[in-house]
């Protein structure tokens, strides 16, 4: 039955509340995060000794990754649900079995529940992290594709002046990666030259 408060806290934390006080590394008047996030942050920072550097890293990851935020929400919901499952199993055993039997079963079903729930959490976390890696991989591929010379040349604007066709040469690198310069050839004397910037790499 001790998992009832755990389940209540888990379900309440699924809503993002405005914090009145400090909660782990989140200051007052900021939005709260799911309960599993705070468990992850505190256990790794304190028990595993990674300290403030870990807190900063995991907070930046939470802010930057929608998939990671969804994973924290899903795991919090999962543990809230599993805590209610244990409550149901325990209540059924206590109310239906004799005292001597129920005493042993209650102790045994807790460990069985812990193993089964832990395995389910591992599966969900593994799937979520795999999805996050795939998402970031696609973002990197997009960034590399958008900064490629062929894409920059295709996106180069056409410049015309005094009725003459201007030839635009793209991809004259200025020394910084992902930046290209437009060189205009054939502009009559007295006309202003045109330059343009390519897409910055992400």
GROMACS .gro file of C-alpha atoms in nm:
model
  202
    1UNK     CA    1   0.000   0.000   0.000
    2UNK     CA    2   0.298   0.231   0.041
    3UNK     CA    3   0.299   0.274  -0.338
    4UNK     CA    4  -0.029   0.469  -0.322
    5UNK     CA    5   0.149   0.801  -0.243
    6UNK     CA    6   0.405   0.722  -0.513
    7UNK     CA    7   0.130   0.673  -0.769
    8UNK     CA    8  -0.052   0.991  -0.662
    9UNK     CA    9   0.266   1.200  -0.689
   10UNK     CA   10   0.348   1.046  -1.027
   11UNK     CA   11   0.005   1.123  -1.171
   12UNK     CA   12  -0.001   1.477  -1.028
   13UNK     CA   13   0.341   1.551  -1.176
   14UNK     CA   14   0.215   1.472  -1.526
   15UNK     CA   15   0.068   1.822  -1.524
   16UNK     CA   16   0.323   2.102  -1.542
   17UNK     CA   17   0.268   2.315  -1.231
   18UNK     CA   18   0.424   2.653  -1.156
   19UNK     CA   19   0.658   2.583  -0.866
   20UNK     CA   20   0.617   2.787  -0.545
   21UNK     CA   21   0.953   2.664  -0.407
   22UNK     CA   22   1.275   2.503  -0.526
   23UNK     CA   23   1.224   2.150  -0.657
   24UNK     CA   24   1.554   1.976  -0.716
   25UNK     CA   25   1.739   2.218  -0.950
   26UNK     CA   26   1.425   2.399  -1.070
   27UNK     CA   27   1.381   2.741  -0.904
   28UNK     CA   28   1.047   2.891  -0.792
   29UNK     CA   29   0.804   3.026  -1.055
   30UNK     CA   30   0.929   2.782  -1.319
   31UNK     CA   31   0.728   2.492  -1.460
   32UNK     CA   32   0.760   2.153  -1.297
   33UNK     CA   33   0.870   1.839  -1.480
   34UNK     CA   34   0.746   1.478  -1.454
   35UNK     CA   35   0.846   1.293  -1.137
   36UNK     CA   36   1.076   1.047  -1.315
   37UNK     CA   37   1.289   1.339  -1.436
   38UNK     CA   38   1.359   1.450  -1.079
   39UNK     CA   39   1.434   1.093  -0.973
   40UNK     CA   40   1.679   1.058  -1.262
   41UNK     CA   41   1.840   1.393  -1.191
   42UNK     CA   42   1.884   1.344  -0.816
   43UNK     CA   43   1.988   0.978  -0.817
   44UNK     CA   44   2.259   1.028  -1.080
   45UNK     CA   45   2.377   1.363  -0.937
   46UNK     CA   46   2.386   1.254  -0.571
   47UNK     CA   47   2.410   0.875  -0.546
   48UNK     CA   48   2.634   0.830  -0.849
   49UNK     CA   49   2.832   1.145  -0.771
   50UNK     CA   50   2.800   1.332  -1.102
   51UNK     CA   51   2.702   1.653  -0.925
   52UNK     CA   52   2.599   1.986  -1.075
   53UNK     CA   53   2.748   1.910  -1.416
   54UNK     CA   54   2.498   1.626  -1.459
   55UNK     CA   55   2.208   1.844  -1.345
   56UNK     CA   56   2.299   2.106  -1.603
   57UNK     CA   57   2.346   1.849  -1.878
   58UNK     CA   58   2.018   1.666  -1.822
   59UNK     CA   59   1.828   1.995  -1.792
   60UNK     CA   60   1.969   2.115  -2.125
   61UNK     CA   61   1.877   1.783  -2.282
   62UNK     CA   62   1.523   1.807  -2.146
   63UNK     CA   63   1.487   2.159  -2.288
   64UNK     CA   64   1.630   2.070  -2.630
   65UNK     CA   65   1.475   1.728  -2.697
   66UNK     CA   66   1.096   1.684  -2.738
   67UNK     CA   67   1.149   1.308  -2.756
   68UNK     CA   68   1.331   1.308  -2.420
   69UNK     CA   69   1.052   1.514  -2.264
   70UNK     CA   70   0.796   1.267  -2.394
   71UNK     CA   71   1.003   0.979  -2.255
   72UNK     CA   72   1.007   1.133  -1.907
   73UNK     CA   73   0.629   1.182  -1.924
   74UNK     CA   74   0.567   0.827  -2.044
   75UNK     CA   75   0.788   0.672  -1.776
   76UNK     CA   76   0.618   0.878  -1.506
   77UNK     CA   77   0.278   0.761  -1.624
   78UNK     CA   78   0.408   0.404  -1.640
   79UNK     CA   79   0.531   0.403  -1.280
   80UNK     CA   80   0.212   0.567  -1.157
   81UNK     CA   81   0.011   0.297  -1.331
   82UNK     CA   82   0.232   0.014  -1.203
   83UNK     CA   83   0.206   0.144  -0.846
   84UNK     CA   84  -0.172   0.118  -0.872
   85UNK     CA   85  -0.134  -0.235  -1.010
   86UNK     CA   86   0.063  -0.335  -0.700
   87UNK     CA   87  -0.204  -0.183  -0.477
   88UNK     CA   88  -0.470  -0.386  -0.656
   89UNK     CA   89  -0.274  -0.711  -0.631
   90UNK     CA   90  -0.197  -0.657  -0.263
   91UNK     CA   91  -0.557  -0.574  -0.177
   92UNK     CA   92  -0.685  -0.880  -0.361
   93UNK     CA   93  -0.441  -1.108  -0.179
   94UNK     CA   94  -0.508  -0.962   0.167
   95UNK     CA   95  -0.886  -0.973   0.135
   96UNK     CA   96  -0.913  -1.317  -0.021
   97UNK     CA   97  -0.640  -1.534   0.137
   98UNK     CA   98  -0.589  -1.651   0.496
   99UNK     CA   99  -0.353  -1.447   0.713
  100UNK     CA  100  -0.057  -1.684   0.695
  101UNK     CA  101  -0.088  -1.717   0.318
  102UNK     CA  102  -0.149  -1.349   0.250
  103UNK     CA  103   0.152  -1.248   0.463
  104UNK     CA  104   0.388  -1.452   0.248
  105UNK     CA  105   0.222  -1.360  -0.080
  106UNK     CA  106   0.231  -0.987  -0.007
  107UNK     CA  107   0.607  -1.004   0.052
  108UNK     CA  108   0.659  -1.219  -0.254
  109UNK     CA  109   0.440  -1.022  -0.493
  110UNK     CA  110   0.632  -0.703  -0.414
  111UNK     CA  111   0.958  -0.849  -0.542
  112UNK     CA  112   0.786  -1.004  -0.842
  113UNK     CA  113   0.623  -0.667  -0.915
  114UNK     CA  114   0.957  -0.485  -0.881
  115UNK     CA  115   1.129  -0.718  -1.127
  116UNK     CA  116   0.845  -0.709  -1.382
  117UNK     CA  117   0.802  -0.331  -1.353
  118UNK     CA  118   1.175  -0.270  -1.378
  119UNK     CA  119   1.196  -0.477  -1.694
  120UNK     CA  120   0.904  -0.288  -1.848
  121UNK     CA  121   1.070   0.043  -1.759
  122UNK     CA  122   1.394  -0.074  -1.923
  123UNK     CA  123   1.208  -0.163  -2.244
  124UNK     CA  124   1.028   0.173  -2.257
  125UNK     CA  125   1.346   0.368  -2.184
  126UNK     CA  126   1.542   0.176  -2.447
  127UNK     CA  127   1.275   0.241  -2.710
  128UNK     CA  128   1.254   0.611  -2.618
  129UNK     CA  129   1.630   0.664  -2.634
  130UNK     CA  130   1.649   0.480  -2.965
  131UNK     CA  131   1.378   0.708  -3.103
  132UNK     CA  132   1.564   1.014  -2.974
  133UNK     CA  133   1.888   0.907  -3.145
  134UNK     CA  134   1.702   0.849  -3.471
  135UNK     CA  135   1.536   1.191  -3.446
  136UNK     CA  136   1.864   1.372  -3.388
  137UNK     CA  137   2.021   1.173  -3.672
  138UNK     CA  138   1.754   1.297  -3.912
  139UNK     CA  139   1.806   1.655  -3.793
  140UNK     CA  140   2.180   1.628  -3.858
  141UNK     CA  141   2.117   1.486  -4.206
  142UNK     CA  142   1.879   1.773  -4.284
  143UNK     CA  143   2.134   2.029  -4.169
  144UNK     CA  144   2.409   1.872  -4.376
  145UNK     CA  145   2.184   1.850  -4.683
  146UNK     CA  146   2.072   2.213  -4.652
  147UNK     CA  147   2.433   2.333  -4.632
  148UNK     CA  148   2.558   2.130  -4.929
  149UNK     CA  149   2.697   2.325  -5.230
  150UNK     CA  150   2.432   2.190  -5.469
  151UNK     CA  151   2.147   2.314  -5.250
  152UNK     CA  152   2.312   2.653  -5.204
  153UNK     CA  153   2.359   2.697  -5.577
  154UNK     CA  154   1.997   2.603  -5.644
  155UNK     CA  155   1.876   2.858  -5.387
  156UNK     CA  156   2.098   3.140  -5.518
  157UNK     CA  157   1.889   3.441  -5.629
  158UNK     CA  158   1.907   3.575  -5.984
  159UNK     CA  159   2.024   3.936  -6.003
  160UNK     CA  160   1.961   4.156  -6.304
  161UNK     CA  161   2.076   4.510  -6.376
  162UNK     CA  162   2.039   4.749  -6.675
  163UNK     CA  163   1.875   4.477  -6.881
  164UNK     CA  164   2.183   4.258  -6.875
  165UNK     CA  165   2.174   3.899  -6.762
  166UNK     CA  166   2.393   3.856  -6.463
  167UNK     CA  167   2.584   3.537  -6.399
  168UNK     CA  168   2.577   3.431  -6.039
  169UNK     CA  169   2.842   3.203  -5.912
  170UNK     CA  170   2.764   3.040  -5.582
  171UNK     CA  171   2.985   2.860  -5.335
  172UNK     CA  172   3.283   3.093  -5.326
  173UNK     CA  173   3.373   3.006  -4.971
  174UNK     CA  174   3.479   3.287  -4.742
  175UNK     CA  175   3.667   3.057  -4.508
  176UNK     CA  176   3.389   2.966  -4.262
  177UNK     CA  177   3.215   2.628  -4.300
  178UNK     CA  178   2.861   2.630  -4.432
  179UNK     CA  179   2.881   2.991  -4.561
  180UNK     CA  180   2.893   3.082  -4.926
  181UNK     CA  181   2.929   3.414  -5.109
  182UNK     CA  182   2.750   3.520  -5.427
  183UNK     CA  183   2.979   3.672  -5.692
  184UNK     CA  184   2.812   3.875  -5.965
  185UNK     CA  185   2.986   3.893  -6.302
  186UNK     CA  186   2.914   4.133  -6.587
  187UNK     CA  187   2.772   4.430  -6.396
  188UNK     CA  188   2.836   4.754  -6.582
  189UNK     CA  189   3.066   5.007  -6.425
  190UNK     CA  190   2.881   5.229  -6.183
  191UNK     CA  191   2.644   4.956  -6.079
  192UNK     CA  192   2.659   4.819  -5.729
  193UNK     CA  193   2.773   4.461  -5.681
  194UNK     CA  194   2.545   4.210  -5.517
  195UNK     CA  195   2.638   3.965  -5.252
  196UNK     CA  196   2.440   3.710  -5.060
  197UNK     CA  197   2.490   3.465  -4.780
  198UNK     CA  198   2.428   3.095  -4.796
  199UNK     CA  199   2.258   2.882  -4.533
  200UNK     CA  200   2.447   2.858  -4.210
  201UNK     CA  201   2.521   2.511  -4.098
  202UNK     CA  202   2.341   2.397  -3.786
   0.00000   0.00000   0.00000
